[in-house]
Coordinates of C-alpha atoms in Angstrom, one line a residue:
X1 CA 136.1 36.1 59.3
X2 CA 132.6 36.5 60.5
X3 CA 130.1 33.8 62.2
X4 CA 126.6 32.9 61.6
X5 CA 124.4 35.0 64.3
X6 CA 122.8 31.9 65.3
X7 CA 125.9 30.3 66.7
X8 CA 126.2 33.1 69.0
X9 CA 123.0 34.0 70.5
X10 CA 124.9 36.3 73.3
X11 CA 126.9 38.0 70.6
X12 CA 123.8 38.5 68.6
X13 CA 122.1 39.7 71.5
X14 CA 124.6 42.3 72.2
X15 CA 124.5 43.8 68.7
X16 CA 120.9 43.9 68.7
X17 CA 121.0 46.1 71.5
X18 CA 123.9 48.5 71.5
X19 CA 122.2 50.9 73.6
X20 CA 122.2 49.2 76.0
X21 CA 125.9 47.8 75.8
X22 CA 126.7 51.5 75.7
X23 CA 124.7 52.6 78.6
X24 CA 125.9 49.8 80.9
X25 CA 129.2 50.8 82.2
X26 CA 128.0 54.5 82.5
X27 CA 125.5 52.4 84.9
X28 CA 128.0 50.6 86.6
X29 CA 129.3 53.1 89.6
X30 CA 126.1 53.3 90.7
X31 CA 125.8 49.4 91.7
X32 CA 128.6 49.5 94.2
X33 CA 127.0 52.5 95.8
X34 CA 125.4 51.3 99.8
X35 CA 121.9 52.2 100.0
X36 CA 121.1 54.5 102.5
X37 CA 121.4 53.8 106.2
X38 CA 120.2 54.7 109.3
X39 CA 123.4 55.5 111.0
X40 CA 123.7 58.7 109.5
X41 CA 126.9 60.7 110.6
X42 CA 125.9 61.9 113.5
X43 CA 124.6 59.1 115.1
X44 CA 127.5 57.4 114.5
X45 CA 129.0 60.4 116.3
X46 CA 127.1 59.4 119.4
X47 CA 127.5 55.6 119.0
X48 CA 131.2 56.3 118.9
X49 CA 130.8 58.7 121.6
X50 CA 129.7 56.4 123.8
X51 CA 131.7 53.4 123.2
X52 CA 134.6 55.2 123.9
X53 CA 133.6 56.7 126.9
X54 CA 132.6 53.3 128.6
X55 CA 136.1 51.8 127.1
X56 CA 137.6 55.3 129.3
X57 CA 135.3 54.6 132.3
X58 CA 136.9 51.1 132.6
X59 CA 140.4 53.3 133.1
X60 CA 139.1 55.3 135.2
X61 CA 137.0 52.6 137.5
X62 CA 140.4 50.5 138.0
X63 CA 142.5 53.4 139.2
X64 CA 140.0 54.6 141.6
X65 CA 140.1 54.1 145.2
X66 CA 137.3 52.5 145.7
X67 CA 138.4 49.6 143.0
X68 CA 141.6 50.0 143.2
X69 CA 141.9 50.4 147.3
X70 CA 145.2 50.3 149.1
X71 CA 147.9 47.7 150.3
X72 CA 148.1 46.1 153.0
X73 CA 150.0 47.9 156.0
X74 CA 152.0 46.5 158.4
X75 CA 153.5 48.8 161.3
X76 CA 156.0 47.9 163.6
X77 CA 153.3 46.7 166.1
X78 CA 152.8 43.4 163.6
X79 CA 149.2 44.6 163.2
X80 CA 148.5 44.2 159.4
X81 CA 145.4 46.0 158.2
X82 CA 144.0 44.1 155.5
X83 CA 144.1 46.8 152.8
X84 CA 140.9 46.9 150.2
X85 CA 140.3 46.8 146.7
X86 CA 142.0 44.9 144.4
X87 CA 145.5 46.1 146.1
X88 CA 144.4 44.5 149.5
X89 CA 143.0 41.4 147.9
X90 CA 145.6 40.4 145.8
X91 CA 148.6 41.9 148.6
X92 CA 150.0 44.1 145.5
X93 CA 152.9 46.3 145.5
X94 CA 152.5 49.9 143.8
X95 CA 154.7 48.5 141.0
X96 CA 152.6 45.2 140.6
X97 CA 149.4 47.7 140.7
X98 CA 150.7 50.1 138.0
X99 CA 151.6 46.7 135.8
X100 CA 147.4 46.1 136.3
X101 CA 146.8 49.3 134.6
X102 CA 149.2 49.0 132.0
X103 CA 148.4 45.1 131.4
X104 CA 145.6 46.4 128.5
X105 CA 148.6 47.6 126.3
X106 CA 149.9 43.5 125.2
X107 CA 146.9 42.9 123.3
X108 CA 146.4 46.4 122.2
X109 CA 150.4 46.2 120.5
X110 CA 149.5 42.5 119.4
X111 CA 145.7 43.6 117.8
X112 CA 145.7 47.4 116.5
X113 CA 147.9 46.6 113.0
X114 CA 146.1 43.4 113.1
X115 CA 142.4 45.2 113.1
X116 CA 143.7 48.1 110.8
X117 CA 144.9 45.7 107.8
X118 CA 142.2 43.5 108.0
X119 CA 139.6 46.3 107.5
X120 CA 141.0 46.6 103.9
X121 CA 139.3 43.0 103.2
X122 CA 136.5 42.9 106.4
X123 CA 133.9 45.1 107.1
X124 CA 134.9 47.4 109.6
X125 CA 131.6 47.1 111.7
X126 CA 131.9 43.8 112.2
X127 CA 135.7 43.8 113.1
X128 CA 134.1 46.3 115.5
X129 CA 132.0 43.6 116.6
X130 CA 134.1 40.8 117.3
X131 CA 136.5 43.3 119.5
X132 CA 133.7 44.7 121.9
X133 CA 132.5 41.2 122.4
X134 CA 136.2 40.3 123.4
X135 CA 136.4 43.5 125.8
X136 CA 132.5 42.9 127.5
X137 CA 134.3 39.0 128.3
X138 CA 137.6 40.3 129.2
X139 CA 136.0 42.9 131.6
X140 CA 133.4 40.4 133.4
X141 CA 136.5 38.3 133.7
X142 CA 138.1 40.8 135.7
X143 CA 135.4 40.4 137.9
X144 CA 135.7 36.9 138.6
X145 CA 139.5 37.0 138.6
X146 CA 141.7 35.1 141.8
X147 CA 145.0 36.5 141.7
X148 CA 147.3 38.9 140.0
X149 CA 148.1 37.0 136.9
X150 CA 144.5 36.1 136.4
X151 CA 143.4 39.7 136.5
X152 CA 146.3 40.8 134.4
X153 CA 145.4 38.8 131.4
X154 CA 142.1 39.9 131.9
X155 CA 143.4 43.8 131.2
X156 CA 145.3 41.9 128.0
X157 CA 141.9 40.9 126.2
X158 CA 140.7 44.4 127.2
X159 CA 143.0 45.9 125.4
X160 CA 141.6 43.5 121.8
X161 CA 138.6 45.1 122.4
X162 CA 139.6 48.8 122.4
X163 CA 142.3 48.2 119.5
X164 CA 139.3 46.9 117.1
X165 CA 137.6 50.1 117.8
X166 CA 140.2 52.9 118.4
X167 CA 142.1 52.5 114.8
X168 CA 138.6 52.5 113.1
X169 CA 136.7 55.3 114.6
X170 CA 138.6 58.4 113.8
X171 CA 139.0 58.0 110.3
X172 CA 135.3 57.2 110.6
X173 CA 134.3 60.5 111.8
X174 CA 136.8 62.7 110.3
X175 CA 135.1 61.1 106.7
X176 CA 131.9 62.4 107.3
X177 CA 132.2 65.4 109.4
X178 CA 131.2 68.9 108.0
X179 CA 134.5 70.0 106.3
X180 CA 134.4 73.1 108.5
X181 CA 133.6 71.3 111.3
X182 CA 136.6 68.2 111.2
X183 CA 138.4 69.1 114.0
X184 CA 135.7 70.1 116.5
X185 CA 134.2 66.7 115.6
X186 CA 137.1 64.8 116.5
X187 CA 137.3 67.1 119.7
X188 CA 134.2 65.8 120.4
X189 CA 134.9 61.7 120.3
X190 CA 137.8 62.9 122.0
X191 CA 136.6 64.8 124.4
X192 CA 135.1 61.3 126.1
X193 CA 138.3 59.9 127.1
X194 CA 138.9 62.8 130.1
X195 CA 135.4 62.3 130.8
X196 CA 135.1 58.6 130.7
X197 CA 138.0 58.6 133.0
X198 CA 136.2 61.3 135.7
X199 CA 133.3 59.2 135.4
X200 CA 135.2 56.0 136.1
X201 CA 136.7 57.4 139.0
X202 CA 132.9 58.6 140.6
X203 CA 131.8 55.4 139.2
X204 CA 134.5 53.3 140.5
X205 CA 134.0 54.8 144.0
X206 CA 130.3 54.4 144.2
X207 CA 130.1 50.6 143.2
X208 CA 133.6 50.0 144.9
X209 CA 133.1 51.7 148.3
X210 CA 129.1 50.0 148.1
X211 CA 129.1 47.2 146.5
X212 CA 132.6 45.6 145.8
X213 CA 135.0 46.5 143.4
X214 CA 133.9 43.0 141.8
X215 CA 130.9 44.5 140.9
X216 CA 132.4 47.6 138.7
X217 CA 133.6 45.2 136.8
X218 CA 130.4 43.8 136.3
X219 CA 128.5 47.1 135.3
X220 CA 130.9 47.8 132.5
X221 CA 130.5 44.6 130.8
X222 CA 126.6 45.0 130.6
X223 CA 127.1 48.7 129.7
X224 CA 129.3 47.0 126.7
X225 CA 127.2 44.2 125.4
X226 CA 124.5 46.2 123.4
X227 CA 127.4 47.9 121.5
X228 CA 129.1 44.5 120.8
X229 CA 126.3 43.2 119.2
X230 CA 125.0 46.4 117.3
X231 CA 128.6 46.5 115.6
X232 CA 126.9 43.0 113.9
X233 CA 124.3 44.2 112.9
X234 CA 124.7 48.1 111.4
X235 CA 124.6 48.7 107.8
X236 CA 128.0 50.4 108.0
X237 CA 128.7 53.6 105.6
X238 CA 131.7 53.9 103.9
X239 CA 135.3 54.4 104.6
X240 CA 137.6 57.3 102.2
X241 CA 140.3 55.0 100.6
X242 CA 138.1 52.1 101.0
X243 CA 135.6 49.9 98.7
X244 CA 131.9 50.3 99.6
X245 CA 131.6 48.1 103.2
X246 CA 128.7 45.9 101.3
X247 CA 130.6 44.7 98.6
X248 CA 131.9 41.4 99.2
X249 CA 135.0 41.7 96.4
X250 CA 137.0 44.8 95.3
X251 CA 137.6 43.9 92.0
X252 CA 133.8 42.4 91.5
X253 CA 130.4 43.6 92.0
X254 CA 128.5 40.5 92.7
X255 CA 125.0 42.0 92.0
X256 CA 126.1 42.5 87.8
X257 CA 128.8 40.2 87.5
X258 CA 130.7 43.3 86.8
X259 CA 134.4 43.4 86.6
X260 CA 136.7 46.5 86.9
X261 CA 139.7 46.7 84.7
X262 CA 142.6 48.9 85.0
X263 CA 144.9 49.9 82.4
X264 CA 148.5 50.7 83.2
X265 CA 150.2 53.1 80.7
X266 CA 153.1 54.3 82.0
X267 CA 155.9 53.2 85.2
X268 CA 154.2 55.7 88.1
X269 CA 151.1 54.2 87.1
X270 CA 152.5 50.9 87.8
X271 CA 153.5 52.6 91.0
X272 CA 150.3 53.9 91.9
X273 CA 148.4 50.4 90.9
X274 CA 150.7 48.4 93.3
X275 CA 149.1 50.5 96.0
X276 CA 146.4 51.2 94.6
X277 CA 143.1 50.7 96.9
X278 CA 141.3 47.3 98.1
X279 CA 143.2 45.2 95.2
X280 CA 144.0 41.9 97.4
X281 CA 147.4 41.2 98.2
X282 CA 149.8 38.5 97.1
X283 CA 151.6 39.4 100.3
X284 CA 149.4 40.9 103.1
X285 CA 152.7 40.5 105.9
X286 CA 154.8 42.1 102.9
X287 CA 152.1 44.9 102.4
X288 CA 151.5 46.0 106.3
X289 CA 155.4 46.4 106.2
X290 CA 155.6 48.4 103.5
X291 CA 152.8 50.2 104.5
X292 CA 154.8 50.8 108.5
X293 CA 157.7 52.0 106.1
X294 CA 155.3 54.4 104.9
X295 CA 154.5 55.7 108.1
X296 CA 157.8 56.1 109.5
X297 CA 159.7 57.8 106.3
X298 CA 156.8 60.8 106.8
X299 CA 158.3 63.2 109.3
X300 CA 156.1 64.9 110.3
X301 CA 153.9 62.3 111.2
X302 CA 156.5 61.0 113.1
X303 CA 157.1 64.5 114.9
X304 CA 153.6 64.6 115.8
X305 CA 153.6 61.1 117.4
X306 CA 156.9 61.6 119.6
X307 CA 155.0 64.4 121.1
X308 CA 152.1 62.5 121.8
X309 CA 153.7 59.7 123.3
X310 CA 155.2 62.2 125.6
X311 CA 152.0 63.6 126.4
X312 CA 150.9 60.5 127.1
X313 CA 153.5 59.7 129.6
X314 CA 151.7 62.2 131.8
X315 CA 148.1 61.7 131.1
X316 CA 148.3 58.1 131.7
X317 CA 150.2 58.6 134.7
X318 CA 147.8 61.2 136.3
X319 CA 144.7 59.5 135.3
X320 CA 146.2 56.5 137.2
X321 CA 147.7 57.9 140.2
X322 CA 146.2 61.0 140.6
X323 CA 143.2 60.2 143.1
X324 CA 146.1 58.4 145.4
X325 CA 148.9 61.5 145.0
X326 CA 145.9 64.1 145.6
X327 CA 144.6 62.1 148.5
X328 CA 148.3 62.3 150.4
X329 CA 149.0 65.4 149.1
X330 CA 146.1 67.4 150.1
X331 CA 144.5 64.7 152.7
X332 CA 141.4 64.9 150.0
X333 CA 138.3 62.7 151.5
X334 CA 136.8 62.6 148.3
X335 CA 139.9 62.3 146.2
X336 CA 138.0 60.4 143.6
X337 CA 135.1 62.8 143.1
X338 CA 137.5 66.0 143.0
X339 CA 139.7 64.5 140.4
X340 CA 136.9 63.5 138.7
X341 CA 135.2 66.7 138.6
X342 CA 138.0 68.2 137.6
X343 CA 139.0 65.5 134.8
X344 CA 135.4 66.0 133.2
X345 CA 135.6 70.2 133.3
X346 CA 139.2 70.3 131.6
X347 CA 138.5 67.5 129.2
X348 CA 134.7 69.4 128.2
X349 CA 135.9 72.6 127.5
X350 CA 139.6 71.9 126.5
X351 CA 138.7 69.2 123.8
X352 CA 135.7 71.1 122.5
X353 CA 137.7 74.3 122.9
X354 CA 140.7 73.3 121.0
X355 CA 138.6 71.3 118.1
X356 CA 136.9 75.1 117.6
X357 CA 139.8 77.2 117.8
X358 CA 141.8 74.9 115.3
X359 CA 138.7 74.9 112.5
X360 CA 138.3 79.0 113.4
X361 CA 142.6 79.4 112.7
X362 CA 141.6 77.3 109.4
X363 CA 142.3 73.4 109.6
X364 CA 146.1 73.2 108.6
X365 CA 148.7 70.9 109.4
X366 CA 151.2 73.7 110.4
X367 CA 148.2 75.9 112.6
X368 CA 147.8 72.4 114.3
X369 CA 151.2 72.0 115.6
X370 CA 151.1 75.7 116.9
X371 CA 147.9 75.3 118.7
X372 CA 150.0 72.0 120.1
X373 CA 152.9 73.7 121.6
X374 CA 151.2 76.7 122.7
X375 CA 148.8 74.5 124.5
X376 CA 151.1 72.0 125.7
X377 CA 153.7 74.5 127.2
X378 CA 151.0 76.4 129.0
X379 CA 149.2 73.8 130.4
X380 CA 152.5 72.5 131.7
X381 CA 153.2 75.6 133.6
X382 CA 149.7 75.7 135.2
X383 CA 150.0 71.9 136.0
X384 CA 153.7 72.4 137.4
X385 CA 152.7 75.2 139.3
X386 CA 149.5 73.8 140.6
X387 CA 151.5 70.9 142.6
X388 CA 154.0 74.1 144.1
X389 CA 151.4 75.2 145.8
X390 CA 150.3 74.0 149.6
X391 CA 146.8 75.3 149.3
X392 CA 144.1 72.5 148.4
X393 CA 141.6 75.4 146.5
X394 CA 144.6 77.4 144.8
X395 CA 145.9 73.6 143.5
X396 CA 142.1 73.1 142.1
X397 CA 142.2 76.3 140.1
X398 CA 145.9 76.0 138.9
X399 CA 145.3 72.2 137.8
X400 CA 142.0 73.0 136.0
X401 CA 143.3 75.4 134.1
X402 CA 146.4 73.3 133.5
X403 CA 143.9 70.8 132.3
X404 CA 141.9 73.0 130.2
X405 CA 145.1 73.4 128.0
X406 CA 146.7 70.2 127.9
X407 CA 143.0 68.7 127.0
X408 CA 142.9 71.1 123.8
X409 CA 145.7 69.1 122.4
X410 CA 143.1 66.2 121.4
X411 CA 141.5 67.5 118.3
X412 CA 144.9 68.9 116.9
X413 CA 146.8 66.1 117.2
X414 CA 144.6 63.5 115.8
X415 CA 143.7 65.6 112.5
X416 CA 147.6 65.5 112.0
X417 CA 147.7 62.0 112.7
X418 CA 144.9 61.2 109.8
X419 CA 145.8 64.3 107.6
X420 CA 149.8 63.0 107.1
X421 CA 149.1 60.1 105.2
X422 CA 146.6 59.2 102.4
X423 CA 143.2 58.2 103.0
X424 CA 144.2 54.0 102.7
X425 CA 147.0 54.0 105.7
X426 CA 144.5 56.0 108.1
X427 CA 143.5 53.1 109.8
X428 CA 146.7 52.0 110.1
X429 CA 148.1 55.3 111.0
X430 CA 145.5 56.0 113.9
X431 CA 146.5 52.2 115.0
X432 CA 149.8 52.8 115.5
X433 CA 149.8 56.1 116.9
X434 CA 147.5 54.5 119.4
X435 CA 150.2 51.4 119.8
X436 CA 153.1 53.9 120.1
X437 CA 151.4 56.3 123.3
X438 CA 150.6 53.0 125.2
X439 CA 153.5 51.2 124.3
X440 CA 156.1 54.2 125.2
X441 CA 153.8 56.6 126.9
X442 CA 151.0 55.4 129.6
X443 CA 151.9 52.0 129.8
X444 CA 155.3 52.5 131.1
X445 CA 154.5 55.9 133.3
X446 CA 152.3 54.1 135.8
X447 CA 154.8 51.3 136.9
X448 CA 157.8 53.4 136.9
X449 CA 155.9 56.6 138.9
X450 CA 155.0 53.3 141.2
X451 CA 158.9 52.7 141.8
X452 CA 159.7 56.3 141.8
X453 CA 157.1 56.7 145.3
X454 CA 158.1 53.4 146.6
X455 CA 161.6 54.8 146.9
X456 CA 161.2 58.5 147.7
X457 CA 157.9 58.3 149.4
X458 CA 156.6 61.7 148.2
X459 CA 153.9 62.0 146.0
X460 CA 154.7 66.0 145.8
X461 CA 157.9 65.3 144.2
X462 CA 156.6 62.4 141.8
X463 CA 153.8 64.4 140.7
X464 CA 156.3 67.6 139.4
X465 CA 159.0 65.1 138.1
X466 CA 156.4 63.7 135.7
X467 CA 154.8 67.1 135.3
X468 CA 157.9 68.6 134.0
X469 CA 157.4 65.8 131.1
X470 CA 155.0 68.0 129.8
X471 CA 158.0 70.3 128.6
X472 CA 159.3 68.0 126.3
X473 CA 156.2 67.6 124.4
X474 CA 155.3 71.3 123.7
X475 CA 159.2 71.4 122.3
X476 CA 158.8 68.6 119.7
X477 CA 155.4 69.8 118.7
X478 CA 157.1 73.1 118.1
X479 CA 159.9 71.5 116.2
X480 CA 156.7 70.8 113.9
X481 CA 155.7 73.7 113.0
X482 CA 159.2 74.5 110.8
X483 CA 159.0 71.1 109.1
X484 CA 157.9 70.8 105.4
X485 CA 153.9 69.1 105.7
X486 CA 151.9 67.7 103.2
X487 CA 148.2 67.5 103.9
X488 CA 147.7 63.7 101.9
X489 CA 143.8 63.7 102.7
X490 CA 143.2 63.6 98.6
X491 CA 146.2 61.9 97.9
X492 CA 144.6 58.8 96.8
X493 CA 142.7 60.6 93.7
X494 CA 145.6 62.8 92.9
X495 CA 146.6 60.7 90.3
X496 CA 144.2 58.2 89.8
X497 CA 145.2 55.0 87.7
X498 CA 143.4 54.9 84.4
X499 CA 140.3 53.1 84.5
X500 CA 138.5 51.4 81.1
X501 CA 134.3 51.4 81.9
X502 CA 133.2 48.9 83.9
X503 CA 132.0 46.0 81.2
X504 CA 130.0 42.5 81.5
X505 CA 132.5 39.5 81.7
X506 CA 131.1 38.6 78.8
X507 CA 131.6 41.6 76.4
X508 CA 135.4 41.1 77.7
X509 CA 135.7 37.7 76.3
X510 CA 134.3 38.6 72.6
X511 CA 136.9 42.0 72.6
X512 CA 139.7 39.4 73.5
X513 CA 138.7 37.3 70.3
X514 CA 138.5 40.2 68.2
X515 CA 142.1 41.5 69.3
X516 CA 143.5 38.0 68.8
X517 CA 141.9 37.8 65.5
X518 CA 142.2 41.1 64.2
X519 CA 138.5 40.7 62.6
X520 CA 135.0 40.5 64.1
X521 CA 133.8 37.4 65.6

């Protein structure tokens, strides 16, 4: 039954102009695109960069002597020497001092899902945001802190800060790197973690030994702050698996009024729209669970993350002990610029170096966990043989080689990490691979190397007990090479959901009438 035009002026209006009804959805795509911003992907390269090398420099600041300091000694004589650093002040044990260092890892475990589900709905710039302004408090309080417990829920908050960052950054970067150039990009933002730890150590010594450990403390927090706040202020670009960072709804451009429909057609599409991108949740617990299911029924993801955590195990333990063991060891006098030095050479040229050789052999999941366990097993022997030996020069060259190789394990490892499951659980999966080598890996290697010396007293022994760790990551990352990998970074668009053209609210309402009816409006 048809209507006088005149009752309908937005119906009439449409008709009068169906060039332009037509030409509006084809329009529509456009809309949600960001305009251009000045953070192009290499500057966000460096502004990554350099967060997480000040987030690394705080590790290594904390474990060096000159923050850290020694206990308090008392000899038979009943002369007690005061001790210095935050081990003197607070009259810590070495088990007590390895919980400090590991203290960071409670609100990492609490934040890092937390951060990585809410960037489906947040911004991810300004989640960045909120967590660097938590870690540039959490590290002045550290400063100001009285006792033990103070301090160590100071390293809590530290950890919020890192987890809003850590989960977001890769996925980030591995987006909008040259497609060539993916893994030596990653190699890069990973090479800053040896080399904010060297620098933390020389840093940490300097301000320590001159002006108070206090003081270290300080420094980071203003070295922090700018980042804090640019993370409120950047026009972020946008995330693979993700709606456009400037839209405010994923089902809704707000500019047009525009709304996106889907149309489901058969069972796996139903499948695929359940999970399909950005659509808000009835459920967001339910969803992060069955996302974690996700994670854990892909093996090979799993392979890859067993490996790192046992990696871990020793790289947290050295970065933490490692001035202290080299100092008794060798009587080093400069134990925290040596392992520093060293620390910054091995992470340089084995992060950049494994990144290259990775992208020469061809960016594969299966070429990724070769360059793993070769790496892994070599640099173990170097490292395990460079602790053997009683000479301080032929330890330097031994364990710098030894570092070389277990540093090009960075790059690799990470691409598998974001290239084993699709493009929306990245975040996620970089969050809990980052959970999983703190939770099981660094975190419990400090305090437990601590009461490993404070019962055999012989940093020789404890440093090739934990070496010898080493081992059993090259073996599981070579169990990875023989099991069936999928690499998911398209997976989202394999098989997309079928989308009608984007329409105007209003042409929806007049094509419901005219189903209803059966006849024009």
């Amino acid at each position: 039954m048809g209507v006088d035009g005149g009752s309908n002026p937005a119906v009439q209006d449409q008709e009068s102009k169906p060039a332009a009804a037509v030409e509006k959805p084809d329009m529509a795509p456009s809309i949600s695109e960001p305009a251009p911003s000045w953070f192009t992907p290499k500057r966000l390269l460096v502004i990554f960069c350099v967060i997480n090398m000040v987030n690394y420099v705080d590790r290594g600041a904390i474990a060096s002597n000159g923050v850290n300091g020694s206990p308090r000694v008392c000899p038979e004589s009943g002369v007690c020497s005061h001790g210095s650093g935050i081990q003197g002040d607070f009259d810590l044990s070495n088990f007590k001092d390895g919980v400090i260092s590991s203290a960071f890892m409670v609100g990492l475990l609490v934040a890092s899902p937390i951060f990585a589900s809410l960037a489906k709905s947040f911004n991810p710039f300004r989640l960045i945001g909120v967590g660097l302004s938590v870690w540039t408090f959490a590290a002045a309080g550290c400063g100001i802190s009285v006792d033990f417990w103070s301090i160590t829920a100071c390293r809590m908050l530290v950890g919020v800060g890192e987890a809003s960052f850590i989960s977001l950054a890769a996925p980030f970067i591995d987006d909008n790197a040259p497609v060539t150039q993916r893994t030596a990009w990653l190699g890069i933002f990973y090479m800053c973690i040896p080399t904010g730890v060297a620098l933390g150590y020389v840093y940490g010594g300097w301000v320590g030994d001159g002006f108070g450990w206090r003081y270290a403390f300080f420094g980071e927090a203003i070295l922090m702050l700018p980042f804090a706040i640019l993370g409120f202020v950047m026009k972020p670009l946008q995330m693979k698996g993700f709606a456009p960072a400037t839209s405010k709804s994923s089902w809704t451009a707000p500019e047009t009024n525009v709304i996106e429909v889907e149309v489901i057609t058969t069972d796996k599409d139903i499948l695929s729209s359940n999970h399909s991108l950005n659509k808000p949740s009835s459920s967001g617990l339910l969803t992060f669970w069955q996302d974690i299911k996700a994670l854990l029924l892909e093996k090979i993801y799993v392979i890859n993350v067993i490996g790192y955590i046992a990696y871990n195990f020793v790289i947290g333990a050295y970065s933490y002990w490692g001035p202290k063991a080299g100092y008794s060891i060798y009587h080093m006098s400069n134990a925290d610029l040596l392992f520093g030095g060293i620390t910054i050479v091995g992470g340089i040229v084995g992060t950049l170096g494994g990144g290259f050789v990775l992208d020469r052999m061809n960016s594969t999941i299966p070429n990724a966990f070769k360059l793993l366990s070769t790496a892994a097993f070599f640099g173990a022997i170097f490292c395990f043989s460079a602790f053997c030996f009683k000479n301080l020069y032929a330890f330097i060259v031994f364990f710098l080689i030894g570092e070389i190789l277990v540093f090009a394990t960075q790059g690799p490892v990470n691409f598998v990490c974001l290239h084993t499951v699709k493009p929306s659980l990245r975040p996620l999966s970089m969050a809990m691979s980052t959970v999983s080598i703190h939770i099981f890996g660094d975190v419990p290697s400090s305090p437990l190397v601590g009461v490993m010396q404070d019962n055999i007293k012989n940093w020789r022994t404890s440093a090739l007990v934990l070496t010898s760790i080493l081992f059993l990551a090259a073996g599981f990352w070579f169990i990875g090479i023989f099991t069936q990998s999928v690499d998911r970074y398209n997976e989202d668009s394999e098989h997309p959901v079928e989308r009608s053209n984007t329409r105007p609210l209003l042409e929806d309402k007049t094509t419901d009438l005219t189903t209803a009816s059966g006849q024009p409006v």
